Short mmCIF file of C-alpha atoms in Angstrom, two decimals:
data_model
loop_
_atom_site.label_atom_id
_atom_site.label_comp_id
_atom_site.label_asym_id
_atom_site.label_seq_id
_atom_site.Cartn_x
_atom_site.Cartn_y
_atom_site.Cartn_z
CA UNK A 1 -9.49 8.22 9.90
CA UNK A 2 -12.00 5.34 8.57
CA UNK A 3 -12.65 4.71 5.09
CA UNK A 4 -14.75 1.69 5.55
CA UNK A 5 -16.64 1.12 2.19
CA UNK A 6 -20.24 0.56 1.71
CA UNK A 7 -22.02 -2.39 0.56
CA UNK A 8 -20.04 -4.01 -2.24
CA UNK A 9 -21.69 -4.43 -5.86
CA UNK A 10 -19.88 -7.96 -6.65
CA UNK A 11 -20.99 -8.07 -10.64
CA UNK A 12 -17.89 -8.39 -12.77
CA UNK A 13 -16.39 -5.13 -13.64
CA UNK A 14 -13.23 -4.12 -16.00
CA UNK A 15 -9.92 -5.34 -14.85
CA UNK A 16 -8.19 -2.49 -12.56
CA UNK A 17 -4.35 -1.72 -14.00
CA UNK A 18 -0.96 -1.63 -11.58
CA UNK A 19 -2.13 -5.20 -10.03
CA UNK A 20 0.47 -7.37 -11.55
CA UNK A 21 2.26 -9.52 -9.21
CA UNK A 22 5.57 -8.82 -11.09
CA UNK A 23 7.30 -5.39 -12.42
CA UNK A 24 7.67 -7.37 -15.26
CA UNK A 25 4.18 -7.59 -17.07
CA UNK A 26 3.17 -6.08 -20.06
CA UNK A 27 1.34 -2.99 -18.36
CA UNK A 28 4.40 -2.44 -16.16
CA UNK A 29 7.12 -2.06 -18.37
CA UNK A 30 6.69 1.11 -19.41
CA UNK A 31 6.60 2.56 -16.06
CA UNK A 32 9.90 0.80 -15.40
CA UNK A 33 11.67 1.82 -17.83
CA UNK A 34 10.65 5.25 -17.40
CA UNK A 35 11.83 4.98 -13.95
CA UNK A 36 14.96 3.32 -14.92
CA UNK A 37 16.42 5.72 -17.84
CA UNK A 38 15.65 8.36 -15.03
CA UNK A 39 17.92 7.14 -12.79
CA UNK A 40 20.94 5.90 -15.20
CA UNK A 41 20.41 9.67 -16.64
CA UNK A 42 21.25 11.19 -13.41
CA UNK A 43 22.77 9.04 -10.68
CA UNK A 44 26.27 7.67 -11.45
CA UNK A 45 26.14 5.10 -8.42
CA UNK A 46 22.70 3.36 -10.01
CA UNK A 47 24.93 3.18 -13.29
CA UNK A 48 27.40 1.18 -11.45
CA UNK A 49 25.08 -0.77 -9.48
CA UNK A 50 23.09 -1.70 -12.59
CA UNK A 51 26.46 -2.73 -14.31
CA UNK A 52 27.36 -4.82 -11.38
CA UNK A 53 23.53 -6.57 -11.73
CA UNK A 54 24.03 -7.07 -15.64
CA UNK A 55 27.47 -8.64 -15.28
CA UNK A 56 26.19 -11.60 -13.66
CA UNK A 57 23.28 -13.67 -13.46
CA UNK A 58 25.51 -17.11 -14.09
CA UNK A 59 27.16 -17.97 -10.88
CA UNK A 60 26.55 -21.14 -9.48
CA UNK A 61 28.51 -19.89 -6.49
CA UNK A 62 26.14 -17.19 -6.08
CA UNK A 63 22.63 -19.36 -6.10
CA UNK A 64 24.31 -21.51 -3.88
CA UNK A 65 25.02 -18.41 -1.47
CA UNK A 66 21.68 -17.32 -1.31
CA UNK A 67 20.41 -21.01 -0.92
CA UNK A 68 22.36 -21.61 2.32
CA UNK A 69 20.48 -18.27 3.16
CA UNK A 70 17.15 -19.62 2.70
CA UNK A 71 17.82 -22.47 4.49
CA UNK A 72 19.33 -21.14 7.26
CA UNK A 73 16.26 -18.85 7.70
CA UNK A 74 13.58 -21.56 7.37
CA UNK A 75 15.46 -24.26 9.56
CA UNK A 76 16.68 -21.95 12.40
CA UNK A 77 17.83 -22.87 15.44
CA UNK A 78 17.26 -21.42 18.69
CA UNK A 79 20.42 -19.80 18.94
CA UNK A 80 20.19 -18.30 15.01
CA UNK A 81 16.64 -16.86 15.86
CA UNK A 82 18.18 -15.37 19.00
CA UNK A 83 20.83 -13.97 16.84
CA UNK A 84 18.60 -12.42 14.13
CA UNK A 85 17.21 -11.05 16.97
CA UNK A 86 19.90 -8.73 17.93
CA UNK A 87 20.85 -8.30 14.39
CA UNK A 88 17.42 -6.41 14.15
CA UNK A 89 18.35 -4.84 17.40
CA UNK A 90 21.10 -3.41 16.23
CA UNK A 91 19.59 -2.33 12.94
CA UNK A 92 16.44 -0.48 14.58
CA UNK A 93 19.36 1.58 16.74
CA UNK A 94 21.56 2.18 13.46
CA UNK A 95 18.13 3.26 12.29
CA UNK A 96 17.25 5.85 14.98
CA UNK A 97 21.12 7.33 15.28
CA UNK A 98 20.43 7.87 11.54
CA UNK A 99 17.03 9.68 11.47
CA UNK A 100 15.95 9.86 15.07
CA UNK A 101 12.84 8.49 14.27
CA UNK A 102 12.24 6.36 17.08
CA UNK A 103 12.68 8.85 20.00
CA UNK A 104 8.78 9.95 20.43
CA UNK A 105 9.20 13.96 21.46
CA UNK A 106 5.61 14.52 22.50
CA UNK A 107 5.35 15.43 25.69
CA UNK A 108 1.78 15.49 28.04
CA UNK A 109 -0.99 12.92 28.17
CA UNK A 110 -1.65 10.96 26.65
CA UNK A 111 0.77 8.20 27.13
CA UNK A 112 3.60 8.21 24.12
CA UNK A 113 2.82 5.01 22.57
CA UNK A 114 4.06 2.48 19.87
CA UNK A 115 2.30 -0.10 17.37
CA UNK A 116 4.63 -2.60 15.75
CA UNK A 117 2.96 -4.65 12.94
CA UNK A 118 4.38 -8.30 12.29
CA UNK A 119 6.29 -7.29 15.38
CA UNK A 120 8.01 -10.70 16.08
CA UNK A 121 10.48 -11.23 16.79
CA UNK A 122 10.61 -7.80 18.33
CA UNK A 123 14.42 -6.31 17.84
CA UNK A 124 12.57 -3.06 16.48
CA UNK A 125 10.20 -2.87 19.58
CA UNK A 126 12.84 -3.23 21.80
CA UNK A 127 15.52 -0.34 19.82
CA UNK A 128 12.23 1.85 20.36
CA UNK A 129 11.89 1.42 24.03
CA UNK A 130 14.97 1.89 24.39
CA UNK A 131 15.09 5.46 22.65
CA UNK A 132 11.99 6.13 24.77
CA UNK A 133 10.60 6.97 28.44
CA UNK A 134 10.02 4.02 30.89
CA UNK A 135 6.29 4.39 30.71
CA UNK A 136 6.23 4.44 27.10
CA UNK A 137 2.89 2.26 25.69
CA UNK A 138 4.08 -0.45 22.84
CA UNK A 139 1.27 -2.96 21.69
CA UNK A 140 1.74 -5.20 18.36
CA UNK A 141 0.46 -7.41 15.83
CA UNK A 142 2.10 -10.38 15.32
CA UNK A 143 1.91 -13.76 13.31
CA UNK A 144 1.35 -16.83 16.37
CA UNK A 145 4.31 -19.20 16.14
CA UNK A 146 1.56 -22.09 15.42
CA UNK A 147 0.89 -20.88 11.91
CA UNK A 148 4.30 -20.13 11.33
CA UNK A 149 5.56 -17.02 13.02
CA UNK A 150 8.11 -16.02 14.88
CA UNK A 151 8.89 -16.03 18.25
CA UNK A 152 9.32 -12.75 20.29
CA UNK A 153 11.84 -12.25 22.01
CA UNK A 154 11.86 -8.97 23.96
CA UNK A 155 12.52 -10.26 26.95
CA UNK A 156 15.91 -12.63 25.29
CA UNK A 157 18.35 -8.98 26.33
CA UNK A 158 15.66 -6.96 28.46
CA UNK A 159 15.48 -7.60 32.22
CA UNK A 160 11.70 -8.44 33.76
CA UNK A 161 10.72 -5.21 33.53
CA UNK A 162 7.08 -4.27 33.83
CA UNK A 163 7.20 -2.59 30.15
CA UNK A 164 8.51 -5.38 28.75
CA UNK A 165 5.74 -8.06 30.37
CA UNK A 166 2.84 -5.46 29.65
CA UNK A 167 4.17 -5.02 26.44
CA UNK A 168 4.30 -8.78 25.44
CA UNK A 169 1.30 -9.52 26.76
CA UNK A 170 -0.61 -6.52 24.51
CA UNK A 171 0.62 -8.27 21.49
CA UNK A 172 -2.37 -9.79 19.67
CA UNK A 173 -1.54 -12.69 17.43
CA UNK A 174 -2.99 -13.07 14.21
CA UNK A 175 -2.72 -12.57 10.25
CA UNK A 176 -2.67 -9.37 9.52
CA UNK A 177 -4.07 -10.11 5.85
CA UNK A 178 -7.29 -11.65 6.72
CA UNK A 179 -8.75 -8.17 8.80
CA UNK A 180 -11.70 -8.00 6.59
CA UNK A 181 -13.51 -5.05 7.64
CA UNK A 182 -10.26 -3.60 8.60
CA UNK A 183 -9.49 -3.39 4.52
CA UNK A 184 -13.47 -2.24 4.05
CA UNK A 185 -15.38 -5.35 3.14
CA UNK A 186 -18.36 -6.92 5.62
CA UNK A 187 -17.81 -10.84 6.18
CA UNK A 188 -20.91 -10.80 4.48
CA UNK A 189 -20.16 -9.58 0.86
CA UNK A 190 -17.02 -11.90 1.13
CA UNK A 191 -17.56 -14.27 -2.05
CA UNK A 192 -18.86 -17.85 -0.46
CA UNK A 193 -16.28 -19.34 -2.79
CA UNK A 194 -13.31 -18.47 -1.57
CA UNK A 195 -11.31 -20.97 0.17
CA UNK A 196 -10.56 -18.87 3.04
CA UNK A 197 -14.31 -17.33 3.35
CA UNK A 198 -14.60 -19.05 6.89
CA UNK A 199 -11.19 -17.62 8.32
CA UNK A 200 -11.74 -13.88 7.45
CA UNK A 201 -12.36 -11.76 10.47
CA UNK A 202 -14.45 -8.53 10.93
CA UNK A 203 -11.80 -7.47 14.12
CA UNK A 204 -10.18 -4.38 13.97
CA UNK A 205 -6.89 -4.17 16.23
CA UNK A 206 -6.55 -1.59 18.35
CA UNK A 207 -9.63 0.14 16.87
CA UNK A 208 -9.80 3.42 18.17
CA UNK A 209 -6.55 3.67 19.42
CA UNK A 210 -3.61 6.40 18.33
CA UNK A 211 0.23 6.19 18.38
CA UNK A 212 3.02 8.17 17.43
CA UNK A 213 5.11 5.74 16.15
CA UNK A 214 4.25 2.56 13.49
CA UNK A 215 6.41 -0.18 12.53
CA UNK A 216 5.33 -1.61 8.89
CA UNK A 217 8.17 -4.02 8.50
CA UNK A 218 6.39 -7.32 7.80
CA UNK A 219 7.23 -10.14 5.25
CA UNK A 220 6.03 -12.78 3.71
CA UNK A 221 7.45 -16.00 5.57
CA UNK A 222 7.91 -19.19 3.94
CA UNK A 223 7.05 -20.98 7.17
CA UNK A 224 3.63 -19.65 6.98
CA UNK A 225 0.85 -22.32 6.58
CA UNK A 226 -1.34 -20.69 3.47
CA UNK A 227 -3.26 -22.73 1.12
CA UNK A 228 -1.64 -22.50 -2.84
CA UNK A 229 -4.41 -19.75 -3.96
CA UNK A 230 -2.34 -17.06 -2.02
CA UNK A 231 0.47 -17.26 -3.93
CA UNK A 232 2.24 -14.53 -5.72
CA UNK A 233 -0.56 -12.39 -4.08
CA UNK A 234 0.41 -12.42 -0.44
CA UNK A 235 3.39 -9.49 -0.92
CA UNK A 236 0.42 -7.24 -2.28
CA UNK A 237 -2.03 -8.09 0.51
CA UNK A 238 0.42 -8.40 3.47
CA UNK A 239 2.30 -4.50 2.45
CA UNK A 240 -1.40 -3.19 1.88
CA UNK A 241 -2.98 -5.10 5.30
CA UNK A 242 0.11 -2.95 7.25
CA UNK A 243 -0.49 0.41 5.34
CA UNK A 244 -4.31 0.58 5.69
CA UNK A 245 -3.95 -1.04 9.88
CA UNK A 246 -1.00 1.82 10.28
CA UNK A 247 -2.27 5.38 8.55
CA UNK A 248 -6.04 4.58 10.23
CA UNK A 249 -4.39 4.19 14.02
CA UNK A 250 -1.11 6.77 13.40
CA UNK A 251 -1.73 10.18 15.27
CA UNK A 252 -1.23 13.44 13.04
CA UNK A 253 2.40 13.80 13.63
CA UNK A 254 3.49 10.71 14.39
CA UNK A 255 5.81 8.89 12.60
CA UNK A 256 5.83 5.27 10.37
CA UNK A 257 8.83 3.27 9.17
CA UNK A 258 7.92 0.62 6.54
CA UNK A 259 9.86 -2.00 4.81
CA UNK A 260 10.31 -1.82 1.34
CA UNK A 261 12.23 -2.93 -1.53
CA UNK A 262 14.05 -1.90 -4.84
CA UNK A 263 13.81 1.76 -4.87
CA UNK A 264 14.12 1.79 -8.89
CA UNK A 265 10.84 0.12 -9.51
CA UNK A 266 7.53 2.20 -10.02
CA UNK A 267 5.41 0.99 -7.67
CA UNK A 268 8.06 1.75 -4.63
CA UNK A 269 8.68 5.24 -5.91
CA UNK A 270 5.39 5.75 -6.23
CA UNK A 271 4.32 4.92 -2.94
CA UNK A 272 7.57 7.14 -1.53
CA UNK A 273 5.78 9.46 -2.91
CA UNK A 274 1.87 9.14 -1.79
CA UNK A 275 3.76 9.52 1.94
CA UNK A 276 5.12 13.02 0.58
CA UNK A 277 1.83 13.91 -0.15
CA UNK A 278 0.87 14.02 3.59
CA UNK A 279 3.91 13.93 5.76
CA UNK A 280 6.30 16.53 6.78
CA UNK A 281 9.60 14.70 6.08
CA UNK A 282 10.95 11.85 4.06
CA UNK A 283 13.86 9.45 4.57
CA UNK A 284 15.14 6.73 3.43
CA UNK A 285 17.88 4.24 5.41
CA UNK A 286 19.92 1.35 4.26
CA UNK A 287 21.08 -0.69 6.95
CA UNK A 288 24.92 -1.32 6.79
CA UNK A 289 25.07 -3.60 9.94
CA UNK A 290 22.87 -5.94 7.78
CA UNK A 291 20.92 -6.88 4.44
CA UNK A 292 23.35 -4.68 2.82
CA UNK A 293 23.61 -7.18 -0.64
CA UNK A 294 19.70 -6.85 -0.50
CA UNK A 295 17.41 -4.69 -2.35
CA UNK A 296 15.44 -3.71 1.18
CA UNK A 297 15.61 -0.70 2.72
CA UNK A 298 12.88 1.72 5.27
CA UNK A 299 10.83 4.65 4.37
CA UNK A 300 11.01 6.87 7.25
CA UNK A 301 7.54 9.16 7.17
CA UNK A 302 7.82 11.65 9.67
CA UNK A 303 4.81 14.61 10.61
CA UNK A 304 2.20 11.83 9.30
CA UNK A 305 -1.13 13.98 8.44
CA UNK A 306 -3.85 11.51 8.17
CA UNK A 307 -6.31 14.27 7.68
CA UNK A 308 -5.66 15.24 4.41
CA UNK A 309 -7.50 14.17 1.05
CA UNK A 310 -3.95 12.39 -0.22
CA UNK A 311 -3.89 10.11 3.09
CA UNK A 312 -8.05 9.25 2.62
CA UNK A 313 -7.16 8.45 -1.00
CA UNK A 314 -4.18 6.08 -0.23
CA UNK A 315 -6.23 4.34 2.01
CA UNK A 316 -8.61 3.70 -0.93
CA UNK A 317 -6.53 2.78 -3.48
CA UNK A 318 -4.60 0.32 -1.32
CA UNK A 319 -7.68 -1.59 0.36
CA UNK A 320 -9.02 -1.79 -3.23
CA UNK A 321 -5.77 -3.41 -4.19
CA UNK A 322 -5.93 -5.64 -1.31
CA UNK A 323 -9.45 -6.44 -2.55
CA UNK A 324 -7.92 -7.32 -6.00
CA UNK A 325 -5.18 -9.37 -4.73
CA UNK A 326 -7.65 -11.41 -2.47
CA UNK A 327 -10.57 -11.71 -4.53
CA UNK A 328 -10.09 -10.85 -8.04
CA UNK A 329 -12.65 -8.17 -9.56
CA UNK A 330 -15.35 -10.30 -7.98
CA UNK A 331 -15.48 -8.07 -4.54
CA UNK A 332 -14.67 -4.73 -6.04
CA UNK A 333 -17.47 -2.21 -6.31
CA UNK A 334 -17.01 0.95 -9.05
CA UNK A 335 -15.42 3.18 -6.34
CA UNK A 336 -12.61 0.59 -5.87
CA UNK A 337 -12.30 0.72 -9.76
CA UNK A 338 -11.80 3.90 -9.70
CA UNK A 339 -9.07 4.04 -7.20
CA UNK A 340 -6.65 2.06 -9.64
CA UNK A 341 -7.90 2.83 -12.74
CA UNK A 342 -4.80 5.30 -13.89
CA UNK A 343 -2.55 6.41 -16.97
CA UNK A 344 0.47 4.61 -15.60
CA UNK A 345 3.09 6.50 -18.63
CA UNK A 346 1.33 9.63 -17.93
CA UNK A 347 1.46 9.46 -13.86
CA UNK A 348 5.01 8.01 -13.74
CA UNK A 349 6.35 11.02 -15.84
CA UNK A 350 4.20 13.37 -13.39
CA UNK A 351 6.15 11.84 -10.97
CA UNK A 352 9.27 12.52 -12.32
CA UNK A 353 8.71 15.74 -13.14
CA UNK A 354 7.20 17.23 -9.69
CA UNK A 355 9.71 14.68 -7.62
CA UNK A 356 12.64 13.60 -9.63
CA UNK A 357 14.95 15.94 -7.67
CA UNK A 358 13.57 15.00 -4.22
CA UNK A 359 14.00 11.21 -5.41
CA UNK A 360 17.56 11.13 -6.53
CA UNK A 361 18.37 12.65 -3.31
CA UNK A 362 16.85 10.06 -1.09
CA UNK A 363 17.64 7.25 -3.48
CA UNK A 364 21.19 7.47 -3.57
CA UNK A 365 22.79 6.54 -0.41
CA UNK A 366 20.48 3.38 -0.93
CA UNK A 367 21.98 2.56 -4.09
CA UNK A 368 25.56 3.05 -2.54
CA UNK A 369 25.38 0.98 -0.04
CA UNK A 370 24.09 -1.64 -2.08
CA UNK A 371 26.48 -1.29 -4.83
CA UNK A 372 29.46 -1.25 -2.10
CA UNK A 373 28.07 -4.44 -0.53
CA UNK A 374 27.83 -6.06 -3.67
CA UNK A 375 31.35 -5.55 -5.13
CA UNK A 376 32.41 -7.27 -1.82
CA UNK A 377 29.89 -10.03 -2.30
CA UNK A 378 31.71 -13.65 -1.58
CA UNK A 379 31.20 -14.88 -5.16
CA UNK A 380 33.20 -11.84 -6.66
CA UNK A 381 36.01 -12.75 -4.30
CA UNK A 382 36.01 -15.77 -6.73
CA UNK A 383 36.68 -14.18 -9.70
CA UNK A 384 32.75 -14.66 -10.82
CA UNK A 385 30.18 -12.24 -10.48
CA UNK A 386 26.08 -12.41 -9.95
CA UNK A 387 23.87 -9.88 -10.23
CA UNK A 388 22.08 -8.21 -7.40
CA UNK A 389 18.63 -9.52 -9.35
CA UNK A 390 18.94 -12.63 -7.87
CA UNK A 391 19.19 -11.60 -4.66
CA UNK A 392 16.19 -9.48 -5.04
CA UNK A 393 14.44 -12.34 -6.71
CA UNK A 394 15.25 -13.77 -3.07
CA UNK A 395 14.09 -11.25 -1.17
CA UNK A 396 10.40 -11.04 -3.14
CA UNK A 397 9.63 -14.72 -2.48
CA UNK A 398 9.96 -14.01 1.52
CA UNK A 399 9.03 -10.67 1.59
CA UNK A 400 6.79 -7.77 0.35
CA UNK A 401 7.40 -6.97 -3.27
CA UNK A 402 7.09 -3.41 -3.54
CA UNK A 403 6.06 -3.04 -7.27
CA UNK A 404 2.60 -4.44 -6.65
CA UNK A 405 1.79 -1.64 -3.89
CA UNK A 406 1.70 1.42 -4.48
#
């Protein structure tokens, strides 16, 4: 499936809506609260969990918690990374044992094969060849360790094996946000005043190529070298860089797993439900060997039909709001208008209406494991508590905020 766009029409045009790099903008609050007086209405564990956010955004204790966090993360030493590692290990087998979604049941040629995007440092890759045959393909697209990324480390618990040398040395290393014509735009409609003009690329990965099973589960690192103009943006372009890489290489019926977060924010649900549009199962998992305190959890998409008119129009919507987040209005031509120009009130209660039941049921055993995590946190063992909000504020300045994607 390729929805490259045509020659853009750069003239200024009307601002689109549902671009705000926060859920809480004037345009977005609506939708949220929508979305919010849904969920208190009808889930009894989002009651508690919201009580247990509301009771505490004052705890020293707790900002000094998620501090040490940072740190640790951004000054990691060998054996931490290796450690992380295996954590991820550990949570892409949880993962499979709770939706066997990484077991690839196609049988014939050609080859089963995997794409991991922002693979490094690999601890999904490796759960997946693991749940797979020998001669299983894996390839990946990966941050280099010079600008920032991380290492992988397939090879840190796997013996020499062939798979695991071919499959390191498929890995193409590069930022997955600056794929130009990947997101529809020609290097040569790219606005000669953008600082990063020079470093956009017209290379498509794996171009051509199909696989059964995706990995979306990049973030935003803080070690990354970016100049200040990518700012709050880079959640919106790096979530919308996967999506648009992932849907045009997955094979109909295959499966993608994608990293998201806060499943009581619009933009999230809404995009939980774009995938139901054109896949034949949906689920949701919340690690509990890890990032349980954490707003993050995976959408599990299973039966992927890129064929049909609600994948083509995804596609659009989110490489227009990659074109938004990277260039403003100034690269967006009246089709990409058009793809986010929408009655946010009106769609979110559509939503509601023709998925609340669906959502509650996948939404819940998120919530719980959150809320259980968090009335265990170490600050409440103190006698003080701090809201989950912080944490989440945490996890959007690493990592893709889901309200801005949807």
């Amino acid at each position: 499936m390729d929805t490259s766009d045509p020659k853009l029409d750069c003239s200024p045009q009307a601002k689109p809506v549902l671009m705000s790099s926060s859920e809480d903008t004037e345009q977005a609050q609506p939708a949220k609260a929508l979305i919010q007086a849904f969920l208190q209405e009808h889930l009894e564990v989002y009651r508690e969990l919201r009580e247990l956010r509301d009771t505490g955004h004052a705890s020293e204790d707790a900002d000094v918690y998620f501090q040490n966090q940072r740190s640790r993360a951004d000054h990691a030493d060998e054996e931490t990374q290796k450690m992380f590692f295996m954590l991820m290990l550990s949570i892409g087998l949880e993962l499979d044992d709770a939706t066997s979604a990484l077991k690839i049941r196609r049988l014939g040629m050609p080859r089963p094969a995997i794409l991991d995007l922002c693979m490094a440092p690999g601890g999904f890759s490796l759960a997946a060849l693991k749940r797979n045959h020998r001669s299983t393909i894996l390839r990946g697209v990966s941050l280099a360790p010079s600008e920032g990324g991380h290492v992988i480390r397939l090879r840190d618990v796997a013996s020499a094996k062939e798979d695991i040398d071919t499959a390191v040395k498929y890995v193409e290393y590069r930022d997955i946000t600056m794929l130009a014509e990947e997101m529809g735009l020609q290097l040569g409609n790219i606005p000669p005043s953008h600082p990063d003009a020079a470093l956009f690329s017209s290379d498509r990965p794996y171009y051509g190529s199909q696989f059964d099973l995706v990995f979306c589960d990049g973030q935003v690192l803080r070690t990354h070298e970016r100049g200040e103009h990518r700012g709050n943006h880079e959640p919106v372009r790096l979530l919308t860089s996967q999506l648009v890489l992932a849907l045009q290489r997955i094979r109909s019926g295959g499966a993608m797993i994608i990293l998201l977060h806060r499943a009581d924010t619009w933009h999230t649900i809404r995009l939980i439900n774009t995938f139901s549009l054109f896949s034949d199962k949906l689920q949701l998992f919340k690690p509990t060997k890890g990032h349980r305190m954490r707003g993050s959890f995976h959408l599990v998409a299973k039966g992927i039909r890129p064929e049909r008119e609600a994948a083509v129009e995804a596609v659009l919507r989110w490489k227009a709001q990659w074109k938004f987040a990277t260039f403003g209005s100034e690269a967006m031509d009246e089709r990409d208008l058009g793809a986010l120009a929408r009655t946010e009130e009106t769609e979110v209660q559509f939503v509601i209406d023709q998925f609340g039941s669906e959502l509650l049921r996948l939404v819940e055993p998120v919530f719980r494991v959150q809320m259980e995590a968090l009335k265990n946190a170490p600050w409440m063992k103190k006698g003080v508590v701090k809201g989950i909000e912080k944490a989440d504020a945490d996890e959007e300045e690493r990592v893709v905020e889901p309200e801005t994607v949807s």
